[in-house]
DNA sequence: CTGTTAGCGCCTTCAC
DNA sequence: GTGAAGGCGCTAACAG
């Protein structure tokens, strides 16, 4: 700590003011990002004093008076799914680019939510982005004492902003593609059906099947994971195999592909066509050329960050912001 | 905000005290986690008042007096690599389990570091965990005004604690395995050689090759990515193909495997054996049964969290905490 | 333009 | 066991 000789504690704005020979208020103004009235020479002296002392403002103390911490809570179940990788990096980058930082909160289980509420481990963040489906909008607003919670888990009410993919469009495209290729009998591999988003997704598939004259001959429940796809493959790809298998996650489709790889010589389907969901970047790897459904993650993240950058733009009751999904053809279909 | 009628602002400890009919000091003591002298009946009244108001302490204001925010900065280049997935979830979970929260800081580029330093976008966190190799120990200590920075990027000095895998042990094992199988000529695919950790890693390979009488016939530089593995394959697996190819990341090995899949019928090597590094959970997928080198992530994370839970245990000059790596045989070798 | 004053919400002496 | 008072670091409001 060469820049702070004789003190064992970090320099405060008072130290800077003293060294520059001005009042604390002037020092504060000189160091502010906003334009504030300070004479040129004093500003210079303050800036130099700050540099000499290695002064860094205590953003937490600052927040006490300004009522804004520049902190965004991102609430997730866990960071485990392959699709997370594609999303969170963009999200971090975008949020930081508007001058805010991210507190990552991993819920893990419902018990954890209650623990948070009980222990009051709640920061007064500017906004919360909720991917976890363990908490609904009112709960999250209470957790963070903030009305600005962007719900991304399907559990929204109309008091808080919402960004959501329109899964229907991509699903319709994918199923139409299958129909065009002569698919008559389909299998469907789903995730946790307790989730409202998953319910809606399944509804879109059924609807599209009906519209295209495809019969849904078999439904298997998985949990979005590769392993559950593995298991589902044994049930589905038996003697009475459907013409196409649709999965509500790419990971499950990967599991199926690995079990049935012999049915895809040169990655071209023979016995059945395979469709995933998420459009993971992993589907660009040669081993998993899975036709999938996805949306533009950049656009999605931009909408989210818009809400936290311009909180005033949202008015209760406003309809959700919708991001369209599309079909991404690859070798398995 | 039914619990807060007539006020548009969150309840403070003063509100609780007033409602309970006690002084702010008593309210503070009653709500404290530490045992503090308060009469039983007053404590009860305070607790009830807090519940009725839906009071949650402002942890940031609290930090002003207690000098501890329960905030840990995790500094990364980006969250992009597949190996990140296996690590960060555990890390988040462990840190939260000691009652602290994580603020994720993505550096992205060297320019960003300087931006951080210039703008003072630095919270007074309790500790910083540094995975990014864009910042060295003194820089990070300055960024966060904290001496407790755990360096995990190879850029440590002895003023701050260090946890690092002993990559030598796993590499020695893997190379010995190759030698036992008759490998005489090896290829090596590396990552960014500017990183000191990568330099050390390469050194371990060379050393092991020498010890086992294996000749290093070809080195190709990649960047840890799948794509760079793809590119490297074309250079390496030509006419003069080595008996074994070692990669300093599993993703690169995956790229090579995909290009040369014909050389691994039934995932068994014919022309050359293939070794990766990281022991990604993805190598448990059937399509990428890559023999790899890795360490116990749980143990690694436990050591890190130990340091932040018991900061007093570290003394400057203390040697790094070492986590051993081992060889994980799979089909490609 | 400048300095003084008064808080933000909380905790900790220190007397009682 | 209790309450009053002071201060953490900072900035907004107000006089000058």
PDB file of N, CA and C (backbone and C1' of nucleotides) in Angstrom, chain A residues 12-13 24 28-29 55 58 65, chain D residues 8-15:
ATOM      1  N   UNK A  12     -10.587   8.079   2.091  1.00  0.00           N
ATOM      2  CA  UNK A  12     -11.968   8.476   1.816  1.00  0.00           C
ATOM      3  C   UNK A  12     -11.960   9.818   1.102  1.00  0.00           C
ATOM      4  N   UNK A  13     -13.109  10.260   0.736  1.00  0.00           N
ATOM      5  CA  UNK A  13     -13.192  11.518   0.021  1.00  0.00           C
ATOM      6  C   UNK A  13     -12.746  12.669   0.912  1.00  0.00           C
ATOM      7  N   UNK A  24     -15.284  18.761   1.279  1.00  0.00           N
ATOM      8  CA  UNK A  24     -15.684  17.436   0.810  1.00  0.00           C
ATOM      9  C   UNK A  24     -16.659  17.552  -0.355  1.00  0.00           C
ATOM     10  N   UNK A  28     -16.339  15.884  -3.960  1.00  0.00           N
ATOM     11  CA  UNK A  28     -17.373  14.997  -4.462  1.00  0.00           C
ATOM     12  C   UNK A  28     -17.815  15.405  -5.863  1.00  0.00           C
ATOM     13  N   UNK A  29     -18.047  16.711  -6.039  1.00  0.00           N
ATOM     14  CA  UNK A  29     -18.490  17.181  -7.343  1.00  0.00           C
ATOM     15  C   UNK A  29     -17.412  16.964  -8.410  1.00  0.00           C
ATOM     16  N   UNK A  55      -7.351   6.914  -4.412  1.00  0.00           N
ATOM     17  CA  UNK A  55      -8.719   6.932  -3.901  1.00  0.00           C
ATOM     18  C   UNK A  55      -9.694   6.235  -4.837  1.00  0.00           C
ATOM     19  N   UNK A  58     -16.306   4.555  -2.295  1.00  0.00           N
ATOM     20  CA  UNK A  58     -17.012   3.409  -1.762  1.00  0.00           C
ATOM     21  C   UNK A  58     -18.427   3.423  -2.331  1.00  0.00           C
ATOM     22  N   UNK A  65     -26.973   7.290  -0.255  1.00  0.00           N
ATOM     23  CA  UNK A  65     -27.609   8.580  -0.541  1.00  0.00           C
ATOM     24  C   UNK A  65     -28.256   8.627  -1.921  1.00  0.00           C
TER      25      UNK A  65
ATOM     26  P    DC D   8     -16.172   8.269  11.082  1.00  0.00           P
ATOM     27  O5'  DC D   8     -16.412   7.074  10.075  1.00  0.00           O
ATOM     28  C5'  DC D   8     -16.244   5.714  10.466  1.00  0.00           C
ATOM     29  C4'  DC D   8     -17.068   4.858   9.535  1.00  0.00           C
ATOM     30  C3'  DC D   8     -17.062   5.367   8.096  1.00  0.00           C
ATOM     31  O3'  DC D   8     -16.055   4.664   7.376  1.00  0.00           O
ATOM     32  C1'  DC D   8     -19.289   4.763   8.838  1.00  0.00           C
ATOM     33  P    DG D   9     -14.921   5.430   6.612  1.00  0.00           P
ATOM     34  O5'  DG D   9     -15.695   5.931   5.320  1.00  0.00           O
ATOM     35  C5'  DG D   9     -16.148   4.981   4.372  1.00  0.00           C
ATOM     36  C4'  DG D   9     -17.013   5.686   3.353  1.00  0.00           C
ATOM     37  C3'  DG D   9     -16.345   6.902   2.693  1.00  0.00           C
ATOM     38  O3'  DG D   9     -16.357   6.697   1.299  1.00  0.00           O
ATOM     39  C1'  DG D   9     -18.510   7.455   3.479  1.00  0.00           C
ATOM     40  P    DC D  10     -15.986   7.846   0.263  1.00  0.00           P
ATOM     41  O5'  DC D  10     -17.395   8.504   0.003  1.00  0.00           O
ATOM     42  C5'  DC D  10     -18.423   7.676  -0.580  1.00  0.00           C
ATOM     43  C4'  DC D  10     -19.723   8.429  -0.616  1.00  0.00           C
ATOM     44  C3'  DC D  10     -19.662   9.737  -1.408  1.00  0.00           C
ATOM     45  O3'  DC D  10     -20.237   9.514  -2.683  1.00  0.00           O
ATOM     46  C1'  DC D  10     -20.926   9.929   0.629  1.00  0.00           C
ATOM     47  P    DT D  11     -20.156  10.703  -3.743  1.00  0.00           P
ATOM     48  O5'  DT D  11     -21.559  11.434  -3.521  1.00  0.00           O
ATOM     49  C5'  DT D  11     -22.737  10.659  -3.522  1.00  0.00           C
ATOM     50  C4'  DT D  11     -23.910  11.532  -3.129  1.00  0.00           C
ATOM     51  C3'  DT D  11     -24.086  12.791  -3.969  1.00  0.00           C
ATOM     52  O3'  DT D  11     -25.485  12.936  -4.146  1.00  0.00           O
ATOM     53  C1'  DT D  11     -23.982  13.384  -1.729  1.00  0.00           C
ATOM     54  P    DA D  12     -26.079  13.785  -5.298  1.00  0.00           P
ATOM     55  O5'  DA D  12     -27.246  14.560  -4.544  1.00  0.00           O
ATOM     56  C5'  DA D  12     -28.259  13.813  -3.884  1.00  0.00           C
ATOM     57  C4'  DA D  12     -29.085  14.746  -3.027  1.00  0.00           C
ATOM     58  C3'  DA D  12     -29.557  15.992  -3.743  1.00  0.00           C
ATOM     59  O3'  DA D  12     -30.918  16.242  -3.424  1.00  0.00           O
ATOM     60  C1'  DA D  12     -28.145  16.588  -1.898  1.00  0.00           C
ATOM     61  P    DA D  13     -31.607  17.540  -3.910  1.00  0.00           P
ATOM     62  O5'  DA D  13     -31.436  18.558  -2.695  1.00  0.00           O
ATOM     63  C5'  DA D  13     -31.942  18.212  -1.413  1.00  0.00           C
ATOM     64  C4'  DA D  13     -31.739  19.384  -0.460  1.00  0.00           C
ATOM     65  C3'  DA D  13     -32.185  20.727  -1.038  1.00  0.00           C
ATOM     66  O3'  DA D  13     -32.970  21.412  -0.071  1.00  0.00           O
ATOM     67  C1'  DA D  13     -29.890  20.833  -0.385  1.00  0.00           C
ATOM     68  P    DC D  14     -33.606  22.829  -0.506  1.00  0.00           P
ATOM     69  O5'  DC D  14     -32.618  23.869   0.191  1.00  0.00           O
ATOM     70  C5'  DC D  14     -32.317  23.739   1.577  1.00  0.00           C
ATOM     71  C4'  DC D  14     -31.089  24.562   1.898  1.00  0.00           C
ATOM     72  C3'  DC D  14     -31.207  26.024   1.471  1.00  0.00           C
ATOM     73  O3'  DC D  14     -31.349  26.834   2.636  1.00  0.00           O
ATOM     74  C1'  DC D  14     -29.048  25.112   1.000  1.00  0.00           C
ATOM     75  P    DA D  15     -32.208  28.183   2.521  1.00  0.00           P
ATOM     76  O5'  DA D  15     -31.222  29.190   3.246  1.00  0.00           O
ATOM     77  C5'  DA D  15     -30.222  29.720   2.513  1.00  0.00           C
ATOM     78  C4'  DA D  15     -28.905  29.704   3.231  1.00  0.00           C
ATOM     79  C3'  DA D  15     -28.203  31.049   3.106  1.00  0.00           C
ATOM     80  O3'  DA D  15     -27.525  31.386   4.299  1.00  0.00           O
ATOM     81  C1'  DA D  15     -27.017  29.358   1.880  1.00  0.00           C
TER      82       DA D  15
END
